[in-house]
Coordinates of C-alpha atoms in Angstrom, one line a residue:
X1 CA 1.7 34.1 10.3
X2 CA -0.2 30.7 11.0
X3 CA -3.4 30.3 12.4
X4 CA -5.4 27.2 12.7
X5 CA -8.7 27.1 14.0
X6 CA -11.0 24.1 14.3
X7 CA -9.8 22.7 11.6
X8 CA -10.6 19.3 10.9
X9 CA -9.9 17.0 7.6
X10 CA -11.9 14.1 6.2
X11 CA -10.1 11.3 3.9
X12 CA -12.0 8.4 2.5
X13 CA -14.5 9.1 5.7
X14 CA -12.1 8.6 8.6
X15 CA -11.1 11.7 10.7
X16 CA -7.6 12.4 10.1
X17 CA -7.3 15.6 11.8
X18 CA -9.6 16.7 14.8
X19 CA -10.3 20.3 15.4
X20 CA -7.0 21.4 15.3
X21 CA -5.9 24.8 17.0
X22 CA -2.7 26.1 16.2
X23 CA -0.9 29.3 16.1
X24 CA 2.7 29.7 15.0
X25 CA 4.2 33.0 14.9
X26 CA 6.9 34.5 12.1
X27 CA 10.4 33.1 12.9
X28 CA 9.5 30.3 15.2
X29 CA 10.6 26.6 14.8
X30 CA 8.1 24.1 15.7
X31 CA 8.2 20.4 15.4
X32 CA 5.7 18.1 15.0
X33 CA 6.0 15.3 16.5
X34 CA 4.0 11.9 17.8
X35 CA 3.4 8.1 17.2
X36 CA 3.0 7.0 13.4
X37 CA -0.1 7.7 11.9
X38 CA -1.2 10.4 14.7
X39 CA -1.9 12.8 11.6
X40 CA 1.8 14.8 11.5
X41 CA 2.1 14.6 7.7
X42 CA -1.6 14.9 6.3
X43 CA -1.0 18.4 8.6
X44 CA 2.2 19.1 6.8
X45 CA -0.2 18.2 3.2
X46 CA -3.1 20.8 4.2
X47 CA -0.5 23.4 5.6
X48 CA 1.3 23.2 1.9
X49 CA -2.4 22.9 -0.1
X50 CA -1.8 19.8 -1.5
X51 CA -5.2 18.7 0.3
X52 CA -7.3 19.2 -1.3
X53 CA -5.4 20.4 -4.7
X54 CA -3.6 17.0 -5.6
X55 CA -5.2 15.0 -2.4
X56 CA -8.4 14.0 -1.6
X57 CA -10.0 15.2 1.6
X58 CA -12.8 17.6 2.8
X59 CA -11.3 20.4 5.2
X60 CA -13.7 22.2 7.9
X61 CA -12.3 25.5 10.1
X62 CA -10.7 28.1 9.5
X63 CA -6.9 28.1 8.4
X64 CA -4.5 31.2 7.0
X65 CA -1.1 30.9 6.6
X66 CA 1.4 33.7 5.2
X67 CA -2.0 35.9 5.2
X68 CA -3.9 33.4 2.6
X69 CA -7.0 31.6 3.6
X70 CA -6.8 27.8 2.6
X71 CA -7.9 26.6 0.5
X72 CA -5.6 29.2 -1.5
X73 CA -7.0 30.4 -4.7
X74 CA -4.5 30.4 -6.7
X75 CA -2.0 27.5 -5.6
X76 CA 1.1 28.1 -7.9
X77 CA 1.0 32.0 -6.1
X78 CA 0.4 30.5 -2.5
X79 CA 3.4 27.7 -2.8
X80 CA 6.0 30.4 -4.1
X81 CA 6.6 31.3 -0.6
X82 CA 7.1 27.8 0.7
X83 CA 9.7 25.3 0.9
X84 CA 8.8 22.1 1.1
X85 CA 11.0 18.4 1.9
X86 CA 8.2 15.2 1.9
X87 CA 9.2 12.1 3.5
X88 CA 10.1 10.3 0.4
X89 CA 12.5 13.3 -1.5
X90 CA 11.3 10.9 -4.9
X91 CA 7.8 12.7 -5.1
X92 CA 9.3 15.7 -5.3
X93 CA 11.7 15.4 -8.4
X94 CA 10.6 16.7 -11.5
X95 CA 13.6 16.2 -13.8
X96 CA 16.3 13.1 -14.3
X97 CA 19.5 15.3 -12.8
X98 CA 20.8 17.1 -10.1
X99 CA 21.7 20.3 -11.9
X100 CA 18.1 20.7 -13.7
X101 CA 16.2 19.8 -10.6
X102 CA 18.3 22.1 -8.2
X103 CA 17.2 25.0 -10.8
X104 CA 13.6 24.2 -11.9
X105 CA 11.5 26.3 -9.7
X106 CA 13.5 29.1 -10.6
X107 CA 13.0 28.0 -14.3
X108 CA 9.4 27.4 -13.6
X109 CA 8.7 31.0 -12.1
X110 CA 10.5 32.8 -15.0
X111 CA 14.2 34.4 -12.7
X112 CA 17.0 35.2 -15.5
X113 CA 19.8 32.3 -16.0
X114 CA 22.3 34.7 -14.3
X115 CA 19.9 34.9 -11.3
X116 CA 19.2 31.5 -11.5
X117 CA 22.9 30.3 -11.6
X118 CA 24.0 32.9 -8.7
X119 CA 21.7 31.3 -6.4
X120 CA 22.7 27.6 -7.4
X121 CA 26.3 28.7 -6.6
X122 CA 24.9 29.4 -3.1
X123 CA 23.0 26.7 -2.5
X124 CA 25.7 23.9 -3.8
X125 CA 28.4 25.5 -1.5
X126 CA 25.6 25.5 1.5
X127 CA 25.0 21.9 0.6
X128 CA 28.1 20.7 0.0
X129 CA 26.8 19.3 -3.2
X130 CA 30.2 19.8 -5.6
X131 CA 30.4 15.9 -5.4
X132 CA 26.8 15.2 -6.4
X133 CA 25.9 18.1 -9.0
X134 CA 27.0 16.3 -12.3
X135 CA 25.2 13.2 -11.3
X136 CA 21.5 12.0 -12.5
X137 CA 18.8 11.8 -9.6
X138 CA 18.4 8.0 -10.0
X139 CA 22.4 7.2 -9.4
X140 CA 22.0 9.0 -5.8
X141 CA 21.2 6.9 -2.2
X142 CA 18.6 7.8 -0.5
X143 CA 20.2 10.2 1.9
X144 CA 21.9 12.0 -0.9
X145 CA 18.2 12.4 -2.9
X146 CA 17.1 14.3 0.7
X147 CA 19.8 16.4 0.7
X148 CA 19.0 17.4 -3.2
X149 CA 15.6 18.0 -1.8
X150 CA 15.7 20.1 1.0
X151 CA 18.7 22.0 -1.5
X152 CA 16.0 22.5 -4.3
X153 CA 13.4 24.1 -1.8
X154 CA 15.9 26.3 -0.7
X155 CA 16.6 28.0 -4.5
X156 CA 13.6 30.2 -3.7
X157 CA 14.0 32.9 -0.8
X158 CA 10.7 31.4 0.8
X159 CA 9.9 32.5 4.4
X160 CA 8.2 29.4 5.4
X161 CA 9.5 25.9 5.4
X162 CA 7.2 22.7 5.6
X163 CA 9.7 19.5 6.5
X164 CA 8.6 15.6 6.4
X165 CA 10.7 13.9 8.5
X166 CA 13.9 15.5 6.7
X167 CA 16.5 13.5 8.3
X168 CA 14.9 9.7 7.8
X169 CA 17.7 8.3 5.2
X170 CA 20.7 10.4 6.5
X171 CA 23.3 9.7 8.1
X172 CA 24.8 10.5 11.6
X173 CA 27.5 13.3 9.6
X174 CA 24.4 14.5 7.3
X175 CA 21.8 14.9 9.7
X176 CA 24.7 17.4 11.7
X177 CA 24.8 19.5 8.5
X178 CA 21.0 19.1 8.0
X179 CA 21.1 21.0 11.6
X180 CA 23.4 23.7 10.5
X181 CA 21.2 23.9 7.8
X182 CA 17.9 24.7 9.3
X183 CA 19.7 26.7 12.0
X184 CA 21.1 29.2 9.1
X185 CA 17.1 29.1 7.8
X186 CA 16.4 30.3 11.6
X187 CA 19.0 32.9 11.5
X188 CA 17.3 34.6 8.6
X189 CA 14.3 34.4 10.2
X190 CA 12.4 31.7 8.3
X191 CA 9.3 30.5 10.0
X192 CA 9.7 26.3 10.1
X193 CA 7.8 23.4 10.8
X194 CA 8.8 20.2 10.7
X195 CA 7.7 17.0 11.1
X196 CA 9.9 14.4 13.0
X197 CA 10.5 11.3 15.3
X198 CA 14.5 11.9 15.4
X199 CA 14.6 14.8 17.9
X200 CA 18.0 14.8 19.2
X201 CA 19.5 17.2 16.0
X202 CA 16.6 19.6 17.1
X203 CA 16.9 20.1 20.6
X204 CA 18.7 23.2 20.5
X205 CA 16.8 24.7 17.8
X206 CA 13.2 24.1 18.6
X207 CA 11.0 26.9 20.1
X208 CA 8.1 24.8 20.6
X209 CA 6.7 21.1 20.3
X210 CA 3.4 20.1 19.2
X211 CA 2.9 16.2 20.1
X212 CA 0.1 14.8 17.8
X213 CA -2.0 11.7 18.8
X214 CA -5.2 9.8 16.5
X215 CA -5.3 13.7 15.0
X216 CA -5.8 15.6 17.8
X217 CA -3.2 18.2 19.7
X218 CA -2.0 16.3 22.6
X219 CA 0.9 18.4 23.3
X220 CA 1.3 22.1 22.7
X221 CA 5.0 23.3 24.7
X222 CA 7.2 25.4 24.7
X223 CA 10.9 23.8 24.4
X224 CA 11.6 24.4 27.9
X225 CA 8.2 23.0 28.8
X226 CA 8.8 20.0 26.5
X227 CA 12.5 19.3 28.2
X228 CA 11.0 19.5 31.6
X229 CA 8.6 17.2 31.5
X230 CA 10.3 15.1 28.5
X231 CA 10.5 11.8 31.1
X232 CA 6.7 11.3 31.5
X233 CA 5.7 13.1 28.1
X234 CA 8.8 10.1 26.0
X235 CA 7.0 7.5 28.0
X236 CA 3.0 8.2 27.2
X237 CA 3.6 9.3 23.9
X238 CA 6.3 6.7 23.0
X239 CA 9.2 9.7 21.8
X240 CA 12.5 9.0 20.6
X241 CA 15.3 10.3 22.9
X242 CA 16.2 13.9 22.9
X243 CA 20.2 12.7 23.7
X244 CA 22.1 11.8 20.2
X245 CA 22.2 7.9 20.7
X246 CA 25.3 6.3 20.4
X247 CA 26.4 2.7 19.2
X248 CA 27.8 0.7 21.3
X249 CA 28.2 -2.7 19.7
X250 CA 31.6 -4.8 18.2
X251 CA 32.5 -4.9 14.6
X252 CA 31.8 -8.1 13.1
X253 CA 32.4 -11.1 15.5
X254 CA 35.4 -13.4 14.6
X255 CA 34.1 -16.6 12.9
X256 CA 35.4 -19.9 14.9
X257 CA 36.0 -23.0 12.9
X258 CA 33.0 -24.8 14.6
X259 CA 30.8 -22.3 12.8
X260 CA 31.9 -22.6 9.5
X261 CA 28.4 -24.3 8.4
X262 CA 26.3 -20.7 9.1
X263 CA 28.8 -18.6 7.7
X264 CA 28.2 -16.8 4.6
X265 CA 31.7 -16.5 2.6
X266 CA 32.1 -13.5 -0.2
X267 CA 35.2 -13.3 -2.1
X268 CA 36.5 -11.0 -4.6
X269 CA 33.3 -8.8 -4.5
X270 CA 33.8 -5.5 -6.8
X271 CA 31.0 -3.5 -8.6
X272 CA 30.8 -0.6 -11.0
X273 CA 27.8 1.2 -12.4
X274 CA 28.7 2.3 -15.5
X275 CA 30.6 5.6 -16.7
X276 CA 31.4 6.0 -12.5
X277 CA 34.3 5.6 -10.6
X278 CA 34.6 1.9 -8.5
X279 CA 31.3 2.0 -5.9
X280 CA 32.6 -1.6 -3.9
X281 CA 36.0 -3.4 -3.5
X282 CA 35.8 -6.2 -0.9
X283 CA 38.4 -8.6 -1.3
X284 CA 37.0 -11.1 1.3
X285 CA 34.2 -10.9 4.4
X286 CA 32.6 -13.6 6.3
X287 CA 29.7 -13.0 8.0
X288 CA 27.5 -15.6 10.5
X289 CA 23.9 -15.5 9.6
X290 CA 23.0 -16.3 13.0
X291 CA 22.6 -13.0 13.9
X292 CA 21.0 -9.8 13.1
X293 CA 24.0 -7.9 11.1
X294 CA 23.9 -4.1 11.4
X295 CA 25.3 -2.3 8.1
X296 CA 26.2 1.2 8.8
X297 CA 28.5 3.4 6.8
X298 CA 27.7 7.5 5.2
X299 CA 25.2 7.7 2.6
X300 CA 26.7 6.6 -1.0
X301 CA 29.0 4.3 0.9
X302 CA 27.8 1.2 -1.0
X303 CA 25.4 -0.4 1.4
X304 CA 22.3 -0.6 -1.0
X305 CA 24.8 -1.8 -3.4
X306 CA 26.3 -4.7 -1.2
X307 CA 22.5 -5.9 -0.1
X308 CA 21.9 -5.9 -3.8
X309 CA 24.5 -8.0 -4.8
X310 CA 24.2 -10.0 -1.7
X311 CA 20.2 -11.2 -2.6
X312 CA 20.9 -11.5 -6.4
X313 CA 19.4 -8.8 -7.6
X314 CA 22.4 -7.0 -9.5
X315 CA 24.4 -9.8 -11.2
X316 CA 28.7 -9.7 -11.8
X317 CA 30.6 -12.4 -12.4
X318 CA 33.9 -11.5 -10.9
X319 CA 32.7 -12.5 -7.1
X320 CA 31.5 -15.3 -4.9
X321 CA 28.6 -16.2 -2.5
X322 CA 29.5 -19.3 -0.7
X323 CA 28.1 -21.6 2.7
X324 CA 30.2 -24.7 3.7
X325 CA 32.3 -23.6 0.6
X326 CA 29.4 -24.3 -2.1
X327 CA 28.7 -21.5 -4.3
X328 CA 25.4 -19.7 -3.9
X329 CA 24.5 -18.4 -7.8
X330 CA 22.1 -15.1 -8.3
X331 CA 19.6 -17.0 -8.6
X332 CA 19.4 -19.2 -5.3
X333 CA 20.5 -16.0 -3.2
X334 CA 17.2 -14.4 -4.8
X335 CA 15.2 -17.9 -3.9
X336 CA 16.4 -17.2 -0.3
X337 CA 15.9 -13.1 0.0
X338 CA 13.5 -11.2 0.8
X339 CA 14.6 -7.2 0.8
X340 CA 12.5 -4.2 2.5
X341 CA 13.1 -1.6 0.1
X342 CA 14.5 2.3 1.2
X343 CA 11.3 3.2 -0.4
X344 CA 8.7 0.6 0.6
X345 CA 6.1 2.5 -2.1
X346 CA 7.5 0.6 -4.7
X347 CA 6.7 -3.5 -3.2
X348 CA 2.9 -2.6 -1.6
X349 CA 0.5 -3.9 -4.8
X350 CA -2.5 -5.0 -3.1
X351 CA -5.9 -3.0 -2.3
X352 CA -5.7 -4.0 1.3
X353 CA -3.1 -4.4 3.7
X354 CA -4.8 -8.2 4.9
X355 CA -4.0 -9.3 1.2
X356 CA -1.0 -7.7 1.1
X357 CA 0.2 -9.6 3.8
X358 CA -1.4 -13.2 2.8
X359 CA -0.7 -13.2 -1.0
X360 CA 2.9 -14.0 -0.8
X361 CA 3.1 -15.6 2.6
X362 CA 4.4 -19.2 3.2
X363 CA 4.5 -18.4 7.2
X364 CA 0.8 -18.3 7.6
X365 CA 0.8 -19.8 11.2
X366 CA 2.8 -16.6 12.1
X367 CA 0.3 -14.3 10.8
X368 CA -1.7 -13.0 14.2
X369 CA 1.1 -13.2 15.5
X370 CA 3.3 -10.7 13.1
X371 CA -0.2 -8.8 12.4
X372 CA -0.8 -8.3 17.0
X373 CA 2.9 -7.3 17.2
X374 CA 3.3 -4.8 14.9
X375 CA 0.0 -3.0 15.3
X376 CA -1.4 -4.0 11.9
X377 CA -4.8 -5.2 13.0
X378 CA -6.8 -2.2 12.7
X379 CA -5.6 -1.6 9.3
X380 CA -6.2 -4.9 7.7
X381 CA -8.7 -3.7 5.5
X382 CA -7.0 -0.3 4.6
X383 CA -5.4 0.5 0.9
X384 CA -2.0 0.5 1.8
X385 CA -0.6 3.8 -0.3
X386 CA -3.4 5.5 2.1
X387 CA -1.1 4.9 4.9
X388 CA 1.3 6.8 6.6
X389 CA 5.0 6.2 6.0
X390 CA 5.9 4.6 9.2
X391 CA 2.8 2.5 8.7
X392 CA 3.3 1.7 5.2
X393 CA 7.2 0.8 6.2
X394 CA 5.1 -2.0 9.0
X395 CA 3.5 -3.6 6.4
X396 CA 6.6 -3.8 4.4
X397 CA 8.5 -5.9 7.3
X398 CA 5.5 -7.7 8.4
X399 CA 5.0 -9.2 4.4
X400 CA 9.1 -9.4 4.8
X401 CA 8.5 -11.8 7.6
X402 CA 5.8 -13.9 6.6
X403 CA 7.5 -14.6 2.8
X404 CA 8.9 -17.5 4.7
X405 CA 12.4 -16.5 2.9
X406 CA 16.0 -17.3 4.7
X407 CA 17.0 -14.0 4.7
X408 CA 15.8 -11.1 5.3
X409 CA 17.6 -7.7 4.3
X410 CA 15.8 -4.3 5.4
X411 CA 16.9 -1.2 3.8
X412 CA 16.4 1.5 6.7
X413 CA 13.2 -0.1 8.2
X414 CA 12.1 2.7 10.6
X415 CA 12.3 5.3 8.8
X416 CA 8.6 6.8 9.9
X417 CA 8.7 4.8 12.9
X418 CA 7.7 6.4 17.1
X419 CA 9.6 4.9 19.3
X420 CA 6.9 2.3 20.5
X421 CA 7.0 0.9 16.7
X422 CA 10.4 0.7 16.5
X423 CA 11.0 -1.4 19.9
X424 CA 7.9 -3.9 18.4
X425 CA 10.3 -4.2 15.0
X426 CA 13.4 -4.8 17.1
X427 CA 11.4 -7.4 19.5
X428 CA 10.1 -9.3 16.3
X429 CA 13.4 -9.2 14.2
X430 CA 15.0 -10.7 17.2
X431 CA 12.3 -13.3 17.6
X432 CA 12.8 -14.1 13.7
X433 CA 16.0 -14.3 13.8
X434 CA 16.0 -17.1 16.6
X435 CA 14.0 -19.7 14.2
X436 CA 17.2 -19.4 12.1
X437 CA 16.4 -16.5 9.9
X438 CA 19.5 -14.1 8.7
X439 CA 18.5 -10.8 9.6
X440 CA 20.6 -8.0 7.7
X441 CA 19.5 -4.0 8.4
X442 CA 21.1 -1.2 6.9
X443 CA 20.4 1.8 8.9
X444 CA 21.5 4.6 10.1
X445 CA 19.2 4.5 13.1
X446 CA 22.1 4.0 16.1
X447 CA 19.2 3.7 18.9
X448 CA 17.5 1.1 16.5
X449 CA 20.6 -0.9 16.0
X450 CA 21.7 -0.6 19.7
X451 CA 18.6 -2.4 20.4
X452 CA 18.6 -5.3 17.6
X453 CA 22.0 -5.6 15.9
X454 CA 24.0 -8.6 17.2
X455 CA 27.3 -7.2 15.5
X456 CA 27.9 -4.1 12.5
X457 CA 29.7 -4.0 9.7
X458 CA 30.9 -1.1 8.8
X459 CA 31.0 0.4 4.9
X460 CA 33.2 3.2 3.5
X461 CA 34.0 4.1 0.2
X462 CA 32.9 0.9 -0.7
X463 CA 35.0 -1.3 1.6
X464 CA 34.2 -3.5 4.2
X465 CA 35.8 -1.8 8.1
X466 CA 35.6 -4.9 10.5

């Protein structure tokens, strides 16, 4: 069904992939998998013929896939048979709601309205989308725009699936369903790959791993082969764990009296977007910024919300920042934030990542420093939208860092990140965080937070659980 041979891809002169050799067979699940950067998605790209249709890149060896040679010759045939997730779902939306985007490739390839709205039935009830499918794409979170992606690639009966790190903004709940999901596309004998650094959700699904370093196949196993040897392979490839990790830190600490000068105070703090039902009621939370403070909660719980409010970036009148009982306006919280967007594409401006990094900072004395620790150094002189996402996502908390801002709030940081990178992040947040920095993360990332978060706060329905 898949054959790769020799193939090797050329972007802006650097070897991306290196004489690749690959065979995937109809039916089989194989994830791709390896540190950040090692080539995984610009694979996906030249697998789905986006490179060198809409990308840039020179491709040498042979490749077929569903019995086409690539480049295809006629892309919109070649891609009807395809489903495809990327690893921001934002690049993929072509229309402003959920309803026209679920049935616009349908609309686009001509299937009757009856046909088209039998299928959506389908799909909504697979998805569980009944709560989201009235709602415009820009009011979702970023767990519930992946789940409106991998739904829209699903409205064709394609027999090949491409997935981009799929589960990177859902959580623990979602990512379950995402597995029933892609087990169901398995049952019907779909041929998958998917790129990913979560492996735990796959583990019982997988028929083979293919472990990618600096472009080239490291690893081609079987999934027995790959569980066998999972101890050395997790430690010279830097994986995440296979196991489901679990989170085992305390709700937010009790605030003593003696700490009342690093507490951050919020009373009365309720939002609504307009025309929607109530998205936070918190009557009153205290919160030490002494710490790293792990935000967890389901996706559309209110987190992004919260850390908006929190650095002044939405503005309501009905609630109150407060340290040592003074009140801290929109405006100063925004003098003292600094947020790591969900999707870091939208705060990287510069043509390299060096003056990305040094435009903004005030903490220049920490620069080799920040630059050494989170492998930044050989991409200093690299355009940053030619990264990958887990690189571009470094440079993001590296500029974070070096803003010289009080606090820092990152929206899920390591979403992209191997498991090397995301022990670096944790080991520099907690460094940070000890020259008096508040450190706030939303994530979903339990492993992640087990490592860095000094307490969690838990979000639901747009409460505050502590």
């Amino acid at each position: 069904m898949i054959q790769l041979n020799q193939v090797t891809l050329i972007r802006d002169k650097k070897k991306v992939l290196d004489n690749i050799h690959l065979t995937v067979t109809s039916g089989e699940l194989v994830i791709l998998t390896g540190e950040s950067g090692s080539g995984k998605s610009s694979l996906i790209s030249v697998l789905n013929g986006l490179i060198p249709e809409l990308y840039d890149g020179e491709i040498f060896g042979q490749l077929t896939v569903l019995d086409t040679r690539l480049p295809p010759i006629d892309f919109n045939k070649y891609v009807k048979d395809i489903g495809v997730v990327f690893q921001n779902p934002k690049t993929q939306f072509f229309t402003t709601s959920v309803l026209s985007e679920l049935a616009f490739s349908m609309e686009n390839y001509g299937f009757s309205a009856e046909d088209i709205n039998t299928r959506m039935n389908d799909v909504i009830e697979l998805f569980h989308l009944e709560d989201l499918i009235g709602k415009k794409v820009t009011e979702l979170s970023g767990g519930q725009k992946q789940r409106i992606a991998f739904a829209a690639a699903c409205m064709l009966p394609h027999r090949f699936f491409l997935l981009d790190e799929p589960s990177s903004n859902l959580d623990y709940v979602t990512i379950k369903q995402l597995s029933a999901y892609i087990k169901l596309l398995k049952q019907r004998g779909c041929t998958l790959i998917i790129s990913e650094h979560r492996l735990f959700y796959l583990s019982e699904l997988a028929d083979r791993y293919v472990i990618l370093k600096k472009g080239k196949i490291t690893y081609d196993l079987s999934a027995a082969q790959f569980k066998a040897q999972f101890p050395i392979i997790q430690e010279e490839m830097g994986l995440r764990s296979l196991q489901e990790p679990k989170l085992f830190k305390s709700f937010i600490k009790k605030i003593e009296q003696d700490d009342a000068s690093r507490v951050l105070q919020i009373k009365d703090l309720t939002y609504q977007y307009s025309n929607r039902k109530l998205v936070l009621n918190i009557p009153s939370l205290d919160i030490c910024i002494d710490s790293i403070v792990g935000l967890v909660g389901q996706n559309g719980s209110g987190k992004t919300t919260f850390v908006q409010l929190l650095s002044g970036l939405l503005i309501d009148k009905s609630y109150s920042f407060s340290i040592m009982g003074a009140n801290l306006s929109a405006k100063e919280r925004i003098k003292r934030s600094f947020i790591v967007m969900q999707d870091v594409n939208l705060q990287l401006f510069f043509e390299t990542v060096e003056k990305e990094l040094l435009v903004q900072s005030k903490r220049t004395e920490l620069f080799d420093d920040v630059v050494d620790a989170l492998n930044l150094r050989r991409l200093l002189s690299s355009h940053p939208q030619n990264l990958s996402g887990g690189e571009k996502q470094r440079v993001a908390i590296a500029s974070a860092i070096l803003s010289g801002k009080e606090w820092l709030i990152l929206d899920e940081p390591t979403s992209g990140l191997d498991y090397q990178n995301m022990l670096a992040v944790s080991k520099l947040l907690k460094k940070v965080q000890s020259l008096g920095i508040f450190v706030l993360v939303i994530s979903h990332d339990n492993e992640f937070l087990s490592q860095t978060a000094s307490c969690i706060l838990k979000m639901d329905n747009g409460g505050v659980m502590s």
